Short mmCIF file of C-alpha atoms and ligand atoms in Angstrom, two decimals:
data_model
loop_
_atom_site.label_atom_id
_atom_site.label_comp_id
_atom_site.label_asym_id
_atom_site.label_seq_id
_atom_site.Cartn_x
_atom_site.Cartn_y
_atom_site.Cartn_z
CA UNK A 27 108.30 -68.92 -64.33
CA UNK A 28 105.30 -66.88 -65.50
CA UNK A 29 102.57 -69.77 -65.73
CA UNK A 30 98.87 -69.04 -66.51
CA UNK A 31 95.70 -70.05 -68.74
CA UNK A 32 93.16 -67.91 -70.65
CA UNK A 33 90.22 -70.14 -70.40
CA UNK A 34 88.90 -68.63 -74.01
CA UNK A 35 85.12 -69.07 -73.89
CA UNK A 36 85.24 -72.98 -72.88
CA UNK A 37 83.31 -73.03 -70.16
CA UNK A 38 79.69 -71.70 -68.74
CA UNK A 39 79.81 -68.86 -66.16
CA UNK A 40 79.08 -71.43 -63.36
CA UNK A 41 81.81 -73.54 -64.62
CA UNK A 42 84.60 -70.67 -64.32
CA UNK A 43 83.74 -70.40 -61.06
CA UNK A 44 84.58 -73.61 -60.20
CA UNK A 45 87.68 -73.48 -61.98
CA UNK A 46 88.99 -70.26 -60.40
CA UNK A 47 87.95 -71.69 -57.12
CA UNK A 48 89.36 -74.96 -57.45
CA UNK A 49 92.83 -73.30 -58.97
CA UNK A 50 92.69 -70.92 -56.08
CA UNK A 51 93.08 -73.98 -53.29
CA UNK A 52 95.37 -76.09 -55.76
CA UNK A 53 98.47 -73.36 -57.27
CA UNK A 54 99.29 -71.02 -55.09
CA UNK A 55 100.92 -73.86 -52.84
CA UNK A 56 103.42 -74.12 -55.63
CA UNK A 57 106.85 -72.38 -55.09
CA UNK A 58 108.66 -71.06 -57.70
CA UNK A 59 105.45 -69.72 -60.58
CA UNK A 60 104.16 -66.42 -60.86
CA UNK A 61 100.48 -66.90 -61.66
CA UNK A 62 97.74 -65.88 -63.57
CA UNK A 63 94.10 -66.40 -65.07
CA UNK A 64 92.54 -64.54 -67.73
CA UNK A 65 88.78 -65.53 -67.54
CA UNK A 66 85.73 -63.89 -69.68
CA UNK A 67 84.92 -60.26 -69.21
CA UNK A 68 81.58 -61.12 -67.36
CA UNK A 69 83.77 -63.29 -65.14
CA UNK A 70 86.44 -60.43 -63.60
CA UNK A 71 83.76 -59.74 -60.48
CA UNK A 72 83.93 -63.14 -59.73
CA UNK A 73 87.64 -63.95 -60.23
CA UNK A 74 88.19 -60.62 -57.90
CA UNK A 75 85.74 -63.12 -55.25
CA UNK A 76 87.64 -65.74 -56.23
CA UNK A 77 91.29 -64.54 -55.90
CA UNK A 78 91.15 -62.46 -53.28
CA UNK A 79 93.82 -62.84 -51.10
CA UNK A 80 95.51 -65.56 -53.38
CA UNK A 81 98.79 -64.95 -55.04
CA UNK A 82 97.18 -65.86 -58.34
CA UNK A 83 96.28 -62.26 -60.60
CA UNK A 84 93.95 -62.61 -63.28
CA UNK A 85 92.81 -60.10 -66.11
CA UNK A 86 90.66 -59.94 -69.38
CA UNK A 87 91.70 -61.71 -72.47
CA UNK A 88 91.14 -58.56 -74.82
CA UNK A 89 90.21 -55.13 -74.43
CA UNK A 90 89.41 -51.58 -76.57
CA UNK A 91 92.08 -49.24 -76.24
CA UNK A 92 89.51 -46.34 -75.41
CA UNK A 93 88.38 -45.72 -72.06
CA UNK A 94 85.19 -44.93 -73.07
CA UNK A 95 82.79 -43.95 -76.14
CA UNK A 96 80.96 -45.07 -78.69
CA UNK A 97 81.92 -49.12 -79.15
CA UNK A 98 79.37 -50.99 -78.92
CA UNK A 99 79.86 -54.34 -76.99
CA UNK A 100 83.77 -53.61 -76.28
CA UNK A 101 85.13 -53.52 -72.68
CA UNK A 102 87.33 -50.72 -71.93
CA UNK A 103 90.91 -51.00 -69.66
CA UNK A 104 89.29 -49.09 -67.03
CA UNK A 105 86.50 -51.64 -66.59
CA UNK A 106 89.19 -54.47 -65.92
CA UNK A 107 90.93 -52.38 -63.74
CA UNK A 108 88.14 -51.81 -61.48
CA UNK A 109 87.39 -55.46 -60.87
CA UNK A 110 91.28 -55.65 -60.07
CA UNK A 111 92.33 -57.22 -63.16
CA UNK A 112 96.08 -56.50 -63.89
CA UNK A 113 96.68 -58.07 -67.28
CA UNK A 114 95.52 -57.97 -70.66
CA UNK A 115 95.75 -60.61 -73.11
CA UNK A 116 95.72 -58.46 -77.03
CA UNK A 117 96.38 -60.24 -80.33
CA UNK A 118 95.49 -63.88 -79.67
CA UNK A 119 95.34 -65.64 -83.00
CA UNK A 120 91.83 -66.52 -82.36
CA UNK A 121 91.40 -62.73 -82.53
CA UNK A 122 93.26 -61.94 -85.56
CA UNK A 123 92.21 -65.07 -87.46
CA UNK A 124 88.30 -64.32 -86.19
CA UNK A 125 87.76 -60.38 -84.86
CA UNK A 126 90.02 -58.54 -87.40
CA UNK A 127 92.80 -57.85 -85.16
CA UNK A 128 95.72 -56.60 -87.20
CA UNK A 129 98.86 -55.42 -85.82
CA UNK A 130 97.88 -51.90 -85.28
CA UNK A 131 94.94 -52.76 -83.43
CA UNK A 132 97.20 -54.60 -81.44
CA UNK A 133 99.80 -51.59 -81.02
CA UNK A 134 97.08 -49.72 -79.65
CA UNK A 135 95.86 -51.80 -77.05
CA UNK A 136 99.27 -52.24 -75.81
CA UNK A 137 100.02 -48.86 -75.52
CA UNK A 138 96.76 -48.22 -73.67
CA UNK A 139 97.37 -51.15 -71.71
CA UNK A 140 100.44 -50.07 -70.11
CA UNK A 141 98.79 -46.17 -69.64
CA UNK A 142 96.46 -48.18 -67.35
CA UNK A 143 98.64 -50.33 -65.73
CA UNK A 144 97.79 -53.59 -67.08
CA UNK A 145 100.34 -56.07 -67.87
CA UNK A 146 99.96 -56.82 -71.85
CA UNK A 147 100.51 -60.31 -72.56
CA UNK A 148 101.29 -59.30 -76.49
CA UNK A 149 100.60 -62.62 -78.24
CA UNK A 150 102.65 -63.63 -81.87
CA UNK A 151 103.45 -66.95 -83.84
CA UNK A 152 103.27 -67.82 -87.55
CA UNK A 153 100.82 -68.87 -89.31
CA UNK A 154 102.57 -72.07 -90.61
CA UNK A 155 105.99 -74.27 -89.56
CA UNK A 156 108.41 -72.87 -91.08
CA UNK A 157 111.70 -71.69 -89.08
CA UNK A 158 113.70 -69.99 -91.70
CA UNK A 159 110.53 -67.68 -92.00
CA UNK A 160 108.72 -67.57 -88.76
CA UNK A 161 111.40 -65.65 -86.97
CA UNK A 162 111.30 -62.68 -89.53
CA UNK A 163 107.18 -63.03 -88.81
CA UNK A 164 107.49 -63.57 -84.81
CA UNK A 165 110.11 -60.28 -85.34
CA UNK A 166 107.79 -57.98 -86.98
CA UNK A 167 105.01 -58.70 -85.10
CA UNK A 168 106.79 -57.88 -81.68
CA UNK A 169 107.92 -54.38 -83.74
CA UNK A 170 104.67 -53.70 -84.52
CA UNK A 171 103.37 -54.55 -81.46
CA UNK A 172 106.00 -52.06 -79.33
CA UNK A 173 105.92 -49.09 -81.88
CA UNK A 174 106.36 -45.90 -79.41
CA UNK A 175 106.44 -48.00 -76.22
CA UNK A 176 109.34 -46.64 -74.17
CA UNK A 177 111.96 -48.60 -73.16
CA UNK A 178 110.96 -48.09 -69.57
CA UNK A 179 108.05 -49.76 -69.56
CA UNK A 180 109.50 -52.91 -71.25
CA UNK A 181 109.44 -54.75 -67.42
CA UNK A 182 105.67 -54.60 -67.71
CA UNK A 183 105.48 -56.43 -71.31
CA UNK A 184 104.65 -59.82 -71.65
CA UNK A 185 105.61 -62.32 -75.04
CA UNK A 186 103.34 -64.95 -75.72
CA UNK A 187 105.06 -66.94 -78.25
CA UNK A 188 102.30 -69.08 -80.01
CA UNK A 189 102.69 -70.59 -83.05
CA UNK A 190 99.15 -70.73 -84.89
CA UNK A 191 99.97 -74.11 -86.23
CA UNK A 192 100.31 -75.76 -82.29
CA UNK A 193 97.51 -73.99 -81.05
CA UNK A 194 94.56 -76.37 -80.24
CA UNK A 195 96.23 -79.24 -81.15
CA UNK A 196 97.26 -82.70 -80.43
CA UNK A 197 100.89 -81.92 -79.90
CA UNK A 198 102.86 -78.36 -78.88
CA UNK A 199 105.89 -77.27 -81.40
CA UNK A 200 108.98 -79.42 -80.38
CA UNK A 201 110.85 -77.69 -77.78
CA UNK A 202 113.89 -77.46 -79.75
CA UNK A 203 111.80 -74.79 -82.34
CA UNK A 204 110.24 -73.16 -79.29
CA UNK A 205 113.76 -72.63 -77.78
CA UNK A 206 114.88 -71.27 -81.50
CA UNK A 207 111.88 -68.86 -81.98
CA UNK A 208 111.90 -67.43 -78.49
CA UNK A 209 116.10 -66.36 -78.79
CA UNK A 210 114.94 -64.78 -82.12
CA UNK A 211 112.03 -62.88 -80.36
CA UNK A 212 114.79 -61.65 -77.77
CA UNK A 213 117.08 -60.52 -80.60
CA UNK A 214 114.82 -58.46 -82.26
CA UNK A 215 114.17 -56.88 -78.92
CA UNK A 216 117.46 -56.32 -78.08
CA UNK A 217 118.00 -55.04 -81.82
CA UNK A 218 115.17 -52.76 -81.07
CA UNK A 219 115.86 -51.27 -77.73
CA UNK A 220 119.53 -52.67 -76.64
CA UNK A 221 120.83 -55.18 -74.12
CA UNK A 222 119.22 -54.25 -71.03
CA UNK A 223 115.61 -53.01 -72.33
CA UNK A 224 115.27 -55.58 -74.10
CA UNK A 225 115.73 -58.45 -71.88
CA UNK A 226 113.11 -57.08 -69.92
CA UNK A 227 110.27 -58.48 -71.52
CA UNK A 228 109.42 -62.41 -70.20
CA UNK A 229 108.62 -64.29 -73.35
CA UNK A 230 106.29 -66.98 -72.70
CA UNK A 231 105.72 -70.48 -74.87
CA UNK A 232 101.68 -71.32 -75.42
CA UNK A 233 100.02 -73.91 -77.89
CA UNK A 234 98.97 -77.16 -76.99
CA UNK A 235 100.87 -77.14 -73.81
CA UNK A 236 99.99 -80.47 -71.53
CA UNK A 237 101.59 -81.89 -68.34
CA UNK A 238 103.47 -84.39 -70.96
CA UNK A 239 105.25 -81.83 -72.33
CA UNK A 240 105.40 -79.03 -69.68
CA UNK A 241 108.53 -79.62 -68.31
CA UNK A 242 110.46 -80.14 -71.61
CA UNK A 243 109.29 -76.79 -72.88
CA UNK A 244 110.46 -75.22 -69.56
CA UNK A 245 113.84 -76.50 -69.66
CA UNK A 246 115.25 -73.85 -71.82
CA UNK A 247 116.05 -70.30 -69.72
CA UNK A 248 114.78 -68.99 -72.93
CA UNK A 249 110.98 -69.89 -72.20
CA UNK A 250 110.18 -67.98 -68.81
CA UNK A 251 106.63 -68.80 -68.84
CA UNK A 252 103.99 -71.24 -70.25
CA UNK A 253 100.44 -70.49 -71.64
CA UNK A 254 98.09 -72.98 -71.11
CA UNK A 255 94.53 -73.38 -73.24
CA UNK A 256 92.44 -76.60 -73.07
CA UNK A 257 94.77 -78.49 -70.79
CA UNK A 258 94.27 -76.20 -67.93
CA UNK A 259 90.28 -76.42 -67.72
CA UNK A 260 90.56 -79.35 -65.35
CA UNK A 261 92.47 -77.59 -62.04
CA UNK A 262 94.54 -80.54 -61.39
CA UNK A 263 95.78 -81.51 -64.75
CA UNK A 264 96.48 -77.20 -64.32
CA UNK A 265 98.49 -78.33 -60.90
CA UNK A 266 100.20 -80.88 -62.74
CA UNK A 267 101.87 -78.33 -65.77
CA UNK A 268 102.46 -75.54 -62.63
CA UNK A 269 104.36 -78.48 -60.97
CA UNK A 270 106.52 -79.77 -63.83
CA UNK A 271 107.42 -76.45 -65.46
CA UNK A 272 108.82 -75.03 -62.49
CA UNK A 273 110.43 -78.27 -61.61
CA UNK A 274 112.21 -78.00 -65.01
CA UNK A 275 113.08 -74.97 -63.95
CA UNK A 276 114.49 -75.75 -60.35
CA UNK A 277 117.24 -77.94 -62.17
CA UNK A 278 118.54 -75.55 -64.22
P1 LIG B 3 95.69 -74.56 -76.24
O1 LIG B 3 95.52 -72.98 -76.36
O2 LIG B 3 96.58 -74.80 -75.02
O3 LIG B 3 94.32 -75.09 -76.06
O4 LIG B 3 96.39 -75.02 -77.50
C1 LIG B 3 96.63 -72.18 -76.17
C2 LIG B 3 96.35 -70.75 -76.49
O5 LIG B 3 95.62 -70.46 -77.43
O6 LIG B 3 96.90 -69.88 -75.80
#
């Protein structure tokens, strides 16, 4: 189980260090969950302080896909990769719904990503509940996303499956239409590269993910990871998802 949280811009710098330090002495203790936290760009130094010598890896929650120029206030891959950040989060909704970022941005920053060797966590989900249509959305999106990425470096590629519609909200999308969505995102992977390329990819279930509901969306093989917002600001209630998802897991 892939398990981590961006913590978006929630909390004040002085604040994410508590919460790195605090996650640092509570997860790592937990078998079974590969880790990670993507905190502010400001914050990498201190998560690299932080995180030293825990199992937990952390990385930037957007980048440019230029290493360096004229962009004013962007953060290039080479920045996160010198505070030893080893994932990028690219295409949140937040980001397409608020920054402009369109599926070609998107393509870029993956590409550029993996020429850097970060981990993209490639975020998709549509816009409203509908299943007959969201899988033809969640499909192009993860097309788009992987245009000329070779199928070798599919291992390093991260699916965040977030519908917009659970994201920030009382409730996550029932686990039944999680399970659904994420076998369609495998298809069209699998349509796109073949059968072993593209299984390598771990697709990933965020939106309104809680300890209530943690281990329910982790009982499906098909969701190898959960992405955690709002409920993972508070360390233990962090602890608590960590522990049920991978107990979910451990049964089946
Ligand atoms: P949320 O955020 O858990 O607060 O809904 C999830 C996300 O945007 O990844």
């Amino acid at each position: 189980m892939l398990i981590g949280s961006s913590c978006k811009m929630h909390l004040s710098v002085d604040e994410v260090r508590d919460w790195l330090r605090r996650c640092a002495e509570l997860l790592p203790a937990i078998d079974g969950a590969d880790l990670f936290m993507l905190p502010p760009f400001v914050c990498l130094p201190m998560a690299a302080e932080e995180l030293r010598g825990t199992r937990i890896a952390y990385g930037a929650q957007n980048m440019h896909w230029e290493e360096r120029g004229a962009f004013t206030g962007e953060v290039s891959p080479t920045m996160i990769t010198a505070f030893g950040g080893t994932l990028v989060e690219l295409g949140h909704a937040e980001r397409r719904r608020h920054f402009g970022e369109t599926d070609d941005t998107v393509n870029l920053k993956v590409r550029s990503a993996l020429r850097h060797d970060l981990k993209p966590i490639i975020c998709v989900g549509e816009p409203a509940r509908a299943a007959s249509r969201a899988d033809d959305t969640v499909a192009a999106q993860v097309r788009h996303a992987l245009k000329s990425v070779a199928a070798e470096n599919l291992g390093k590629v991260v699916i965040a499956y977030e519908p917009v519609w659970a994201i920030g909200q009382a409730q996550a999308a029932e686990p039944a239409y999680v399970f659904d969505r994420h076998r369609a995102i495998r298809a069209a992977l699998v349509d796109a590269y073949g059968t072993t390329a593209g299984d390598r990819p771990k697709i990933i279930y965020g939106g309104s993910v809680a300890s209530e509901n943690a281990r329910e969306l982790a009982a499906d093989p098909a969701v190898q990871g959960l992405f955690v917002g709002r409920a993972a600001l508070e360390p233990e209630r962090f602890r608590r998802i960590v522990v049920e998802a991978t107990a979910a897991r451990g049964r089946g």
